[in-house]
């Protein structure tokens, strides 16, 4: 159980840490904000799906896919809420949209992979 959920918790914490920084490091700032959000939430959604599915391909069912998307979306919303209180950062609904798109892409890829690998 811990081996499934620990990566999710660590990745969520890493996203919070990065979002809470007053200034974005120049190496990260050179990457499009849209790409950053999508990448972070592709990874989060897939890790969450893995945990919800119990690490099994046959656990990738509509219920676990939807729950992983809801968890990723709520996390993205909470990150934007956090940024409302950081003077040098800005909370944007567009970022939540990019999070949802990234999570959806990651989950679609995981679902397709589970079907291909059957």
PDB file of C-alpha atoms in Angstrom:
ATOM      1  CA  UNK A   1       0.000   0.000   0.000  1.00  0.00           C
ATOM      2  CA  UNK A   2       2.744   2.461   0.940  1.00  0.00           C
ATOM      3  CA  UNK A   3       4.706   1.552  -2.185  1.00  0.00           C
ATOM      4  CA  UNK A   4       1.681   2.563  -4.277  1.00  0.00           C
ATOM      5  CA  UNK A   5       0.719   5.803  -2.530  1.00  0.00           C
ATOM      6  CA  UNK A   6       4.137   7.154  -1.523  1.00  0.00           C
ATOM      7  CA  UNK A   7       5.040   8.201  -5.096  1.00  0.00           C
ATOM      8  CA  UNK A   8       1.679  10.005  -5.352  1.00  0.00           C
ATOM      9  CA  UNK A   9       2.284  11.894  -2.106  1.00  0.00           C
ATOM     10  CA  UNK A  10       5.860  12.782  -3.061  1.00  0.00           C
ATOM     11  CA  UNK A  11       4.806  14.038  -6.507  1.00  0.00           C
ATOM     12  CA  UNK A  12       1.943  16.067  -5.021  1.00  0.00           C
ATOM     13  CA  UNK A  13       4.344  17.599  -2.498  1.00  0.00           C
ATOM     14  CA  UNK A  14       6.838  18.410  -5.262  1.00  0.00           C
ATOM     15  CA  UNK A  15       4.119  20.225  -7.217  1.00  0.00           C
ATOM     16  CA  UNK A  16       3.117  22.195  -4.096  1.00  0.00           C
ATOM     17  CA  UNK A  17       6.744  23.033  -3.407  1.00  0.00           C
ATOM     18  CA  UNK A  18       7.328  24.316  -6.933  1.00  0.00           C
ATOM     19  CA  UNK A  19       4.060  26.238  -6.975  1.00  0.00           C
ATOM     20  CA  UNK A  20       4.863  27.823  -3.628  1.00  0.00           C
ATOM     21  CA  UNK A  21       8.221  29.237  -4.695  1.00  0.00           C
ATOM     22  CA  UNK A  22       8.261  33.022  -4.843  1.00  0.00           C
ATOM     23  CA  UNK A  23      10.300  32.942  -8.050  1.00  0.00           C
ATOM     24  CA  UNK A  24      10.494  30.211 -10.651  1.00  0.00           C
ATOM     25  CA  UNK A  25      14.093  29.094 -11.378  1.00  0.00           C
ATOM     26  CA  UNK A  26      15.302  30.263 -14.787  1.00  0.00           C
ATOM     27  CA  UNK A  27      15.790  26.725 -16.086  1.00  0.00           C
ATOM     28  CA  UNK A  28      12.137  25.948 -15.355  1.00  0.00           C
ATOM     29  CA  UNK A  29      10.899  29.370 -16.483  1.00  0.00           C
ATOM     30  CA  UNK A  30      12.316  28.680 -19.945  1.00  0.00           C
ATOM     31  CA  UNK A  31       9.718  25.897 -20.376  1.00  0.00           C
ATOM     32  CA  UNK A  32       6.195  26.912 -21.344  1.00  0.00           C
ATOM     33  CA  UNK A  33       3.809  27.186 -18.387  1.00  0.00           C
ATOM     34  CA  UNK A  34       1.304  25.067 -20.323  1.00  0.00           C
ATOM     35  CA  UNK A  35       3.867  22.305 -20.862  1.00  0.00           C
ATOM     36  CA  UNK A  36       4.885  22.402 -17.190  1.00  0.00           C
ATOM     37  CA  UNK A  37       1.292  21.995 -16.027  1.00  0.00           C
ATOM     38  CA  UNK A  38       0.454  19.252 -18.503  1.00  0.00           C
ATOM     39  CA  UNK A  39       3.620  17.266 -17.733  1.00  0.00           C
ATOM     40  CA  UNK A  40       3.151  17.522 -13.968  1.00  0.00           C
ATOM     41  CA  UNK A  41      -0.432  16.288 -14.178  1.00  0.00           C
ATOM     42  CA  UNK A  42       0.242  13.505 -16.698  1.00  0.00           C
ATOM     43  CA  UNK A  43       2.634  12.092 -14.102  1.00  0.00           C
ATOM     44  CA  UNK A  44       0.307  12.751 -11.139  1.00  0.00           C
ATOM     45  CA  UNK A  45      -2.703  11.148 -12.824  1.00  0.00           C
ATOM     46  CA  UNK A  46      -0.764   8.042 -13.883  1.00  0.00           C
ATOM     47  CA  UNK A  47       0.764   7.611 -10.420  1.00  0.00           C
ATOM     48  CA  UNK A  48      -2.665   8.058  -8.844  1.00  0.00           C
ATOM     49  CA  UNK A  49      -4.245   5.587 -11.264  1.00  0.00           C
ATOM     50  CA  UNK A  50      -1.515   3.058 -10.471  1.00  0.00           C
ATOM     51  CA  UNK A  51      -2.241   3.408  -6.755  1.00  0.00           C
ATOM     52  CA  UNK A  52      -6.017   3.199  -7.193  1.00  0.00           C
ATOM     53  CA  UNK A  53      -5.671   0.149  -9.458  1.00  0.00           C
ATOM     54  CA  UNK A  54      -3.539  -1.596  -6.868  1.00  0.00           C
ATOM     55  CA  UNK A  55      -0.616  -1.688  -9.286  1.00  0.00           C
ATOM     56  CA  UNK A  56      -2.526  -4.056 -11.574  1.00  0.00           C
ATOM     57  CA  UNK A  57      -3.462  -3.521 -15.217  1.00  0.00           C
ATOM     58  CA  UNK A  58      -6.840  -5.185 -14.639  1.00  0.00           C
ATOM     59  CA  UNK A  59      -7.523  -2.506 -12.018  1.00  0.00           C
ATOM     60  CA  UNK A  60      -7.651   0.157 -14.733  1.00  0.00           C
ATOM     61  CA  UNK A  61     -11.411   0.441 -15.038  1.00  0.00           C
ATOM     62  CA  UNK A  62     -13.721   3.424 -15.615  1.00  0.00           C
ATOM     63  CA  UNK A  63     -14.138   3.967 -11.857  1.00  0.00           C
ATOM     64  CA  UNK A  64     -10.393   4.190 -11.158  1.00  0.00           C
ATOM     65  CA  UNK A  65      -9.834   6.349 -14.247  1.00  0.00           C
ATOM     66  CA  UNK A  66     -12.527   8.806 -13.142  1.00  0.00           C
ATOM     67  CA  UNK A  67     -11.332   8.877  -9.540  1.00  0.00           C
ATOM     68  CA  UNK A  68      -7.738   9.525 -10.650  1.00  0.00           C
ATOM     69  CA  UNK A  69      -8.979  12.420 -12.799  1.00  0.00           C
ATOM     70  CA  UNK A  70     -11.006  13.869  -9.901  1.00  0.00           C
ATOM     71  CA  UNK A  71      -8.035  13.615  -7.516  1.00  0.00           C
ATOM     72  CA  UNK A  72      -5.686  15.273 -10.022  1.00  0.00           C
ATOM     73  CA  UNK A  73      -8.215  18.029 -10.732  1.00  0.00           C
ATOM     74  CA  UNK A  74      -8.790  18.760  -7.038  1.00  0.00           C
ATOM     75  CA  UNK A  75      -5.037  18.855  -6.481  1.00  0.00           C
ATOM     76  CA  UNK A  76      -4.633  21.308  -9.366  1.00  0.00           C
ATOM     77  CA  UNK A  77      -7.368  23.510  -7.950  1.00  0.00           C
ATOM     78  CA  UNK A  78      -5.770  23.463  -4.508  1.00  0.00           C
ATOM     79  CA  UNK A  79      -2.415  24.480  -5.999  1.00  0.00           C
ATOM     80  CA  UNK A  80      -4.023  27.484  -7.675  1.00  0.00           C
ATOM     81  CA  UNK A  81      -5.732  28.349  -4.375  1.00  0.00           C
ATOM     82  CA  UNK A  82      -2.316  28.202  -2.679  1.00  0.00           C
ATOM     83  CA  UNK A  83      -0.905  30.599  -5.281  1.00  0.00           C
ATOM     84  CA  UNK A  84      -3.598  33.169  -4.513  1.00  0.00           C
ATOM     85  CA  UNK A  85      -1.684  33.871  -1.286  1.00  0.00           C
ATOM     86  CA  UNK A  86       1.791  34.168  -2.799  1.00  0.00           C
ATOM     87  CA  UNK A  87       2.333  37.807  -3.857  1.00  0.00           C
ATOM     88  CA  UNK A  88       4.696  36.960  -6.731  1.00  0.00           C
ATOM     89  CA  UNK A  89       2.488  34.200  -8.158  1.00  0.00           C
ATOM     90  CA  UNK A  90      -0.882  34.260  -9.884  1.00  0.00           C
ATOM     91  CA  UNK A  91      -3.756  31.767  -9.681  1.00  0.00           C
ATOM     92  CA  UNK A  92      -5.382  31.084 -13.047  1.00  0.00           C
ATOM     93  CA  UNK A  93      -8.265  28.896 -14.161  1.00  0.00           C
ATOM     94  CA  UNK A  94      -6.337  28.314 -17.390  1.00  0.00           C
ATOM     95  CA  UNK A  95      -3.711  26.470 -15.357  1.00  0.00           C
ATOM     96  CA  UNK A  96      -6.370  24.178 -13.878  1.00  0.00           C
ATOM     97  CA  UNK A  97      -7.576  23.520 -17.425  1.00  0.00           C
ATOM     98  CA  UNK A  98      -4.050  22.582 -18.476  1.00  0.00           C
ATOM     99  CA  UNK A  99      -3.803  20.310 -15.431  1.00  0.00           C
ATOM    100  CA  UNK A 100      -7.026  18.543 -16.440  1.00  0.00           C
ATOM    101  CA  UNK A 101      -5.862  18.195 -20.048  1.00  0.00           C
ATOM    102  CA  UNK A 102      -2.541  16.734 -18.910  1.00  0.00           C
ATOM    103  CA  UNK A 103      -4.233  14.343 -16.481  1.00  0.00           C
ATOM    104  CA  UNK A 104      -6.697  13.255 -19.177  1.00  0.00           C
ATOM    105  CA  UNK A 105      -3.890  12.600 -21.659  1.00  0.00           C
ATOM    106  CA  UNK A 106      -1.964  10.559 -19.113  1.00  0.00           C
ATOM    107  CA  UNK A 107      -5.025   8.529 -18.159  1.00  0.00           C
ATOM    108  CA  UNK A 108      -5.979   7.939 -21.796  1.00  0.00           C
ATOM    109  CA  UNK A 109      -2.456   6.688 -22.499  1.00  0.00           C
ATOM    110  CA  UNK A 110      -2.525   4.417 -19.432  1.00  0.00           C
ATOM    111  CA  UNK A 111      -5.924   3.022 -20.414  1.00  0.00           C
ATOM    112  CA  UNK A 112      -4.764   2.407 -24.006  1.00  0.00           C
ATOM    113  CA  UNK A 113      -1.572   0.757 -22.759  1.00  0.00           C
ATOM    114  CA  UNK A 114      -3.572  -1.525 -20.459  1.00  0.00           C
ATOM    115  CA  UNK A 115      -5.746  -2.600 -23.409  1.00  0.00           C
ATOM    116  CA  UNK A 116      -2.775  -3.156 -25.747  1.00  0.00           C
ATOM    117  CA  UNK A 117      -0.839  -5.132 -23.140  1.00  0.00           C
ATOM    118  CA  UNK A 118      -4.061  -6.878 -22.096  1.00  0.00           C
TER     119      UNK A 118
END
